[in-house]
mmCIF file of C-alpha atoms and ligand atoms in Angstrom:
data_model
loop_
_atom_site.group_PDB
_atom_site.id
_atom_site.type_symbol
_atom_site.label_atom_id
_atom_site.label_comp_id
_atom_site.label_asym_id
_atom_site.label_seq_id
_atom_site.Cartn_x
_atom_site.Cartn_y
_atom_site.Cartn_z
ATOM 1 C CA UNK A 4 91.121 102.044 140.213
ATOM 2 C CA UNK A 5 91.298 105.591 140.656
ATOM 3 C CA UNK A 6 94.127 107.840 138.657
ATOM 4 C CA UNK A 7 95.857 107.790 141.742
ATOM 5 C CA UNK A 8 96.290 104.376 142.617
ATOM 6 C CA UNK A 9 96.814 103.768 138.750
ATOM 7 C CA UNK A 10 99.856 105.891 139.356
ATOM 8 C CA UNK A 11 101.058 104.265 142.326
ATOM 9 C CA UNK A 12 101.198 100.837 141.123
ATOM 10 C CA UNK A 13 102.081 101.970 137.677
ATOM 11 C CA UNK A 14 105.373 99.947 137.563
ATOM 12 C CA UNK A 15 102.842 96.963 138.596
ATOM 13 C CA UNK A 16 100.729 97.391 135.546
ATOM 14 C CA UNK A 17 103.276 97.899 133.227
ATOM 15 C CA UNK A 18 104.517 93.983 134.054
ATOM 16 C CA UNK A 19 102.800 91.534 131.402
ATOM 17 C CA UNK A 20 103.555 89.267 134.187
ATOM 18 C CA UNK A 21 101.115 91.080 136.797
ATOM 19 C CA UNK A 22 99.172 93.562 134.657
ATOM 20 C CA UNK A 23 96.308 95.877 135.488
ATOM 21 C CA UNK A 24 93.946 92.619 136.090
ATOM 22 C CA UNK A 25 96.920 91.229 138.554
ATOM 23 C CA UNK A 26 96.853 94.698 139.826
ATOM 24 C CA UNK A 27 92.852 94.800 140.605
ATOM 25 C CA UNK A 28 93.203 91.347 142.198
ATOM 26 C CA UNK A 29 95.966 92.138 144.618
ATOM 27 C CA UNK A 30 93.678 95.242 145.589
ATOM 28 C CA UNK A 31 91.113 92.782 145.929
ATOM 29 C CA UNK A 32 93.092 90.558 147.970
ATOM 30 C CA UNK A 33 93.670 89.545 151.881
ATOM 31 C CA UNK A 34 96.850 88.406 153.206
ATOM 32 C CA UNK A 35 96.989 87.364 157.343
ATOM 33 C CA UNK A 36 100.653 87.749 158.060
ATOM 34 C CA UNK A 37 101.056 85.317 161.438
ATOM 35 C CA UNK A 38 104.349 86.641 162.936
ATOM 36 C CA UNK A 39 105.368 90.450 162.785
ATOM 37 C CA UNK A 40 109.288 89.860 163.338
ATOM 38 C CA UNK A 41 112.147 89.324 160.753
ATOM 39 C CA UNK A 42 110.171 87.692 158.306
ATOM 40 C CA UNK A 43 106.855 89.322 158.406
ATOM 41 C CA UNK A 44 108.447 92.827 158.827
ATOM 42 C CA UNK A 45 109.735 93.002 155.036
ATOM 43 C CA UNK A 46 106.884 90.328 153.714
ATOM 44 C CA UNK A 47 104.432 93.084 155.044
ATOM 45 C CA UNK A 48 106.026 96.226 153.497
ATOM 46 C CA UNK A 49 106.424 94.443 150.455
ATOM 47 C CA UNK A 50 102.747 93.053 150.143
ATOM 48 C CA UNK A 51 101.370 96.705 151.144
ATOM 49 C CA UNK A 52 103.502 98.247 148.865
ATOM 50 C CA UNK A 53 102.347 95.782 146.186
ATOM 51 C CA UNK A 54 98.502 97.011 147.179
ATOM 52 C CA UNK A 55 97.010 94.086 148.918
ATOM 53 C CA UNK A 56 93.890 95.788 150.080
ATOM 54 C CA UNK A 57 93.370 93.812 153.220
ATOM 55 C CA UNK A 58 96.162 93.016 155.322
ATOM 56 C CA UNK A 59 95.576 91.003 159.393
ATOM 57 C CA UNK A 60 98.642 91.198 161.564
ATOM 58 C CA UNK A 61 99.161 88.898 164.271
ATOM 59 C CA UNK A 62 101.695 88.337 166.979
ATOM 60 C CA UNK A 63 101.637 88.428 170.504
ATOM 61 C CA UNK A 64 105.029 89.753 171.175
ATOM 62 C CA UNK A 65 106.216 93.528 171.736
ATOM 63 C CA UNK A 66 109.298 95.223 170.395
ATOM 64 C CA UNK A 67 112.421 95.054 172.195
ATOM 65 C CA UNK A 68 115.779 96.876 171.181
ATOM 66 C CA UNK A 69 117.024 93.701 169.898
ATOM 67 C CA UNK A 70 114.728 93.300 167.264
ATOM 68 C CA UNK A 71 115.407 96.131 165.489
ATOM 69 C CA UNK A 72 118.369 94.845 163.353
ATOM 70 C CA UNK A 73 116.108 93.201 161.405
ATOM 71 C CA UNK A 74 112.678 93.408 161.844
ATOM 72 C CA UNK A 75 112.252 96.514 159.888
ATOM 73 C CA UNK A 76 108.923 98.402 160.286
ATOM 74 C CA UNK A 77 110.219 99.379 163.848
ATOM 75 C CA UNK A 78 111.649 102.226 165.226
ATOM 76 C CA UNK A 79 113.483 103.038 168.395
ATOM 77 C CA UNK A 80 110.328 104.980 169.451
ATOM 78 C CA UNK A 81 108.280 101.521 168.907
ATOM 79 C CA UNK A 82 109.872 99.415 172.069
ATOM 80 C CA UNK A 83 107.490 98.018 174.178
ATOM 81 C CA UNK A 84 104.757 98.290 172.126
ATOM 82 C CA UNK A 85 102.809 95.327 170.701
ATOM 83 C CA UNK A 86 104.055 94.355 167.078
ATOM 84 C CA UNK A 87 100.934 93.956 165.868
ATOM 85 C CA UNK A 88 99.976 97.431 166.830
ATOM 86 C CA UNK A 89 103.370 99.075 165.667
ATOM 87 C CA UNK A 90 102.844 97.068 162.214
ATOM 88 C CA UNK A 91 99.539 98.582 161.806
ATOM 89 C CA UNK A 92 100.617 101.865 162.756
ATOM 90 C CA UNK A 93 103.132 101.758 160.045
ATOM 91 C CA UNK A 94 100.689 100.634 157.551
ATOM 92 C CA UNK A 95 98.224 103.073 157.836
ATOM 93 C CA UNK A 96 100.846 105.540 157.333
ATOM 94 C CA UNK A 97 102.347 103.764 154.211
ATOM 95 C CA UNK A 98 99.107 103.470 152.551
ATOM 96 C CA UNK A 99 95.857 104.564 154.376
ATOM 97 C CA UNK A 100 93.707 102.941 151.596
ATOM 98 C CA UNK A 101 94.626 99.644 152.589
ATOM 99 C CA UNK A 102 92.275 98.043 155.305
ATOM 100 C CA UNK A 103 94.263 96.428 158.231
ATOM 101 C CA UNK A 104 93.434 94.521 161.523
ATOM 102 C CA UNK A 105 95.760 93.990 164.249
ATOM 103 C CA UNK A 106 95.605 90.905 166.546
ATOM 104 C CA UNK A 107 97.634 91.257 169.532
ATOM 105 C CA UNK A 108 97.256 87.651 170.529
ATOM 106 C CA UNK A 109 99.331 84.408 169.788
ATOM 107 C CA UNK A 110 97.671 82.126 167.312
ATOM 108 C CA UNK A 111 96.712 78.575 168.825
ATOM 109 C CA UNK A 112 94.757 75.573 167.524
ATOM 110 C CA UNK A 113 91.836 76.969 169.276
ATOM 111 C CA UNK A 114 91.403 80.680 167.585
ATOM 112 C CA UNK A 115 93.304 79.586 164.138
ATOM 113 C CA UNK A 116 90.206 79.237 162.228
ATOM 114 C CA UNK A 117 88.698 82.659 163.358
ATOM 115 C CA UNK A 118 92.031 84.436 163.031
ATOM 116 C CA UNK A 119 92.501 83.312 159.255
ATOM 117 C CA UNK A 120 88.556 83.568 158.349
ATOM 118 C CA UNK A 121 88.427 85.150 154.786
ATOM 119 C CA UNK A 122 92.197 84.891 154.042
ATOM 120 C CA UNK A 123 93.029 84.340 150.363
ATOM 121 C CA UNK A 124 96.606 83.463 151.431
ATOM 122 C CA UNK A 125 98.205 83.068 155.270
ATOM 123 C CA UNK A 126 101.776 84.073 155.131
ATOM 124 C CA UNK A 127 103.284 82.171 158.243
ATOM 125 C CA UNK A 128 106.790 83.939 159.512
ATOM 126 C CA UNK A 129 106.449 82.614 163.040
ATOM 127 C CA UNK A 130 109.589 81.318 165.204
ATOM 128 C CA UNK A 131 108.218 77.938 166.240
ATOM 129 C CA UNK A 132 107.025 74.710 164.710
ATOM 130 C CA UNK A 133 103.987 74.433 167.131
ATOM 131 C CA UNK A 134 102.578 77.481 165.690
ATOM 132 C CA UNK A 135 103.495 76.410 162.246
ATOM 133 C CA UNK A 136 101.558 73.001 162.067
ATOM 134 C CA UNK A 137 98.258 74.824 164.161
ATOM 135 C CA UNK A 138 98.470 77.518 161.095
ATOM 136 C CA UNK A 139 98.620 74.978 158.857
ATOM 137 C CA UNK A 140 95.949 72.314 160.018
ATOM 138 C CA UNK A 141 93.741 75.678 160.193
ATOM 139 C CA UNK A 142 94.250 76.505 156.695
ATOM 140 C CA UNK A 143 93.568 73.000 155.404
ATOM 141 C CA UNK A 144 90.345 72.858 157.208
ATOM 142 C CA UNK A 145 89.264 76.121 155.904
ATOM 143 C CA UNK A 146 90.362 75.649 152.714
ATOM 144 C CA UNK A 147 92.966 78.644 152.444
ATOM 145 C CA UNK A 148 96.355 78.486 150.896
ATOM 146 C CA UNK A 149 99.537 79.086 153.263
ATOM 147 C CA UNK A 150 102.709 80.531 152.296
ATOM 148 C CA UNK A 151 105.266 78.996 154.865
ATOM 149 C CA UNK A 152 108.691 80.878 154.946
ATOM 150 C CA UNK A 153 111.341 80.266 157.922
ATOM 151 C CA UNK A 154 114.834 80.973 158.350
ATOM 152 C CA UNK A 155 117.477 78.535 160.461
ATOM 153 C CA UNK A 156 120.872 80.563 160.124
ATOM 154 C CA UNK A 157 121.897 81.127 156.611
ATOM 155 C CA UNK A 158 118.984 78.378 155.299
ATOM 156 C CA UNK A 159 115.882 79.913 154.336
ATOM 157 C CA UNK A 160 113.208 77.837 153.300
ATOM 158 C CA UNK A 161 109.595 79.036 151.555
ATOM 159 C CA UNK A 162 107.108 77.383 149.912
ATOM 160 C CA UNK A 163 103.157 77.528 149.002
ATOM 161 C CA UNK A 164 100.984 74.719 150.213
ATOM 162 C CA UNK A 165 97.573 73.976 149.161
ATOM 163 C CA UNK A 166 96.776 70.744 151.396
ATOM 164 C CA UNK A 167 93.075 71.768 151.171
ATOM 165 C CA UNK A 168 93.479 70.656 147.185
ATOM 166 C CA UNK A 169 93.268 67.173 146.073
ATOM 167 C CA UNK A 170 96.845 65.665 145.528
ATOM 168 C CA UNK A 171 98.770 68.467 147.305
ATOM 169 C CA UNK A 172 100.976 68.266 150.327
ATOM 170 C CA UNK A 173 100.526 70.320 153.327
ATOM 171 C CA UNK A 174 103.215 71.891 155.605
ATOM 172 C CA UNK A 175 102.643 68.847 158.071
ATOM 173 C CA UNK A 176 103.247 66.522 155.075
ATOM 174 C CA UNK A 177 106.715 68.069 155.028
ATOM 175 C CA UNK A 178 107.864 68.462 158.777
ATOM 176 C CA UNK A 179 105.629 65.541 160.129
ATOM 177 C CA UNK A 180 104.058 65.215 163.428
ATOM 178 C CA UNK A 181 107.308 65.440 165.875
ATOM 179 C CA UNK A 182 107.412 69.183 166.733
ATOM 180 C CA UNK A 183 103.631 69.914 167.899
ATOM 181 C CA UNK A 184 104.600 70.204 171.667
ATOM 182 C CA UNK A 185 108.234 71.839 170.777
ATOM 183 C CA UNK A 186 108.894 75.624 171.015
ATOM 184 C CA UNK A 187 111.961 76.193 168.587
ATOM 185 C CA UNK A 188 112.389 79.728 169.291
ATOM 186 C CA UNK A 189 116.062 80.213 168.640
ATOM 187 C CA UNK A 190 117.117 83.524 167.677
ATOM 188 C CA UNK A 191 118.426 84.361 170.781
ATOM 189 C CA UNK A 192 120.763 81.569 171.232
ATOM 190 C CA UNK A 193 121.710 80.853 167.356
ATOM 191 C CA UNK A 194 121.902 84.377 166.429
ATOM 192 C CA UNK A 195 120.411 85.734 162.806
ATOM 193 C CA UNK A 196 121.486 88.129 160.259
ATOM 194 C CA UNK A 197 119.202 90.912 159.410
ATOM 195 C CA UNK A 198 119.812 90.926 155.467
ATOM 196 C CA UNK A 199 119.242 87.057 155.606
ATOM 197 C CA UNK A 200 115.946 87.252 157.169
ATOM 198 C CA UNK A 201 115.054 90.235 155.113
ATOM 199 C CA UNK A 202 115.623 88.256 152.071
ATOM 200 C CA UNK A 203 113.802 85.190 153.239
ATOM 201 C CA UNK A 204 110.489 87.584 154.063
ATOM 202 C CA UNK A 205 110.568 89.501 150.328
ATOM 203 C CA UNK A 206 110.859 85.948 148.962
ATOM 204 C CA UNK A 207 107.795 85.059 151.097
ATOM 205 C CA UNK A 208 106.267 88.224 149.941
ATOM 206 C CA UNK A 209 106.554 87.249 146.191
ATOM 207 C CA UNK A 210 105.501 83.568 147.071
ATOM 208 C CA UNK A 211 102.100 84.624 148.380
ATOM 209 C CA UNK A 212 101.696 87.382 145.451
ATOM 210 C CA UNK A 213 102.131 84.072 143.061
ATOM 211 C CA UNK A 214 99.117 82.357 145.366
ATOM 212 C CA UNK A 215 96.745 85.828 144.925
ATOM 213 C CA UNK A 216 97.727 85.764 141.015
ATOM 214 C CA UNK A 217 97.054 82.427 140.008
ATOM 215 C CA UNK A 218 94.547 82.352 137.411
ATOM 216 C CA UNK A 219 94.937 86.260 136.696
ATOM 217 C CA UNK A 220 98.583 86.632 135.569
ATOM 218 C CA UNK A 221 101.696 84.650 134.768
ATOM 219 C CA UNK A 222 102.996 85.391 138.034
ATOM 220 C CA UNK A 223 100.394 83.470 139.547
ATOM 221 C CA UNK A 224 102.080 80.273 139.233
ATOM 222 C CA UNK A 225 102.031 79.285 142.880
ATOM 223 C CA UNK A 226 104.396 76.361 142.236
ATOM 224 C CA UNK A 227 102.489 74.378 145.119
ATOM 225 C CA UNK A 228 104.417 71.946 147.424
ATOM 226 C CA UNK A 229 107.567 73.095 145.918
ATOM 227 C CA UNK A 230 110.146 74.139 148.602
ATOM 228 C CA UNK A 231 112.793 76.492 148.039
ATOM 229 C CA UNK A 232 115.650 76.266 149.812
ATOM 230 C CA UNK A 233 117.751 79.362 149.965
ATOM 231 C CA UNK A 234 121.560 79.096 150.985
ATOM 232 C CA UNK A 235 122.333 82.660 151.946
ATOM 233 C CA UNK A 236 126.290 81.725 152.684
ATOM 234 C CA UNK A 237 127.137 80.188 148.933
ATOM 235 C CA UNK A 238 124.262 82.383 148.187
ATOM 236 C CA UNK A 239 122.461 79.103 146.051
ATOM 237 C CA UNK A 240 119.132 78.203 146.000
ATOM 238 C CA UNK A 241 117.813 74.967 145.146
ATOM 239 C CA UNK A 242 114.251 73.471 144.890
ATOM 240 C CA UNK A 243 112.566 70.423 145.673
ATOM 241 C CA UNK A 244 109.196 68.785 145.570
ATOM 242 C CA UNK A 245 107.175 67.899 148.826
ATOM 243 C CA UNK A 246 105.375 64.844 147.925
ATOM 244 C CA UNK A 247 101.853 64.556 150.075
ATOM 245 C CA UNK A 248 101.825 61.868 152.781
ATOM 246 C CA UNK A 249 98.480 59.708 152.626
ATOM 247 C CA UNK A 250 98.295 59.235 156.117
ATOM 248 C CA UNK A 251 99.216 62.894 156.993
ATOM 249 C CA UNK A 252 96.962 63.975 160.023
ATOM 250 C CA UNK A 253 96.545 67.638 159.004
ATOM 251 C CA UNK A 254 95.195 66.786 155.426
ATOM 252 C CA UNK A 255 94.329 63.367 154.506
ATOM 253 C CA UNK A 256 90.855 63.195 155.583
ATOM 254 C CA UNK A 257 90.382 66.859 153.972
ATOM 255 C CA UNK A 258 90.605 66.219 150.261
HETATM 256 ZN ZN1 ZN B 308 99.475 67.228 154.907
#
């Protein structure tokens, strides 16, 4: 690492839980972000801030005025622009040393394998179950770890999944098969508080860093299959273990 980069990440490097080895690992890592909305925006900010060397951004949506209340990387000037492209512009300005690829496309069963290829972890912050399940199944098949971060009103849910590893649950073990066809985009109907989704996005970024640092530094404890449920109103946090479903259609044949 150059003196400039050492200085930029000095506050990470001095942390025993990250250290110089951890920082070098982050710089060599590739994170794919699915959904550049309320979760993806702060997640991108913290992953880029952490010096994750390669970031792939996937979203087929364009920035709307009603997004600015919570989607922190966009400004008034981005309204009407594709989110993935606007996010890539933000990233290039924030830290030109990081490699970025933007895909203005919806991730589906048909293209997921191609879009997540080469990822160390996929951070899914999208807004519907059908996409989440397609991403999860593709991760299991490709042997890629998955950080899932989701929000319903004031309840956040964040978990790391390693469905490709023996005896580990995948996201589909958690939610089952019922939601494949259903689009649950509910922000417009139910409302969403910007600071709340920001907490979940930052939580997701930290969960992804735990995956990236596995075997390198002590923060690298991915806590596979542990679902952290954040109640923003109380506020409180509880954690539950997700059991592997032995007949899960996503992971039962993989391990
Ligand atoms: Zn499964």
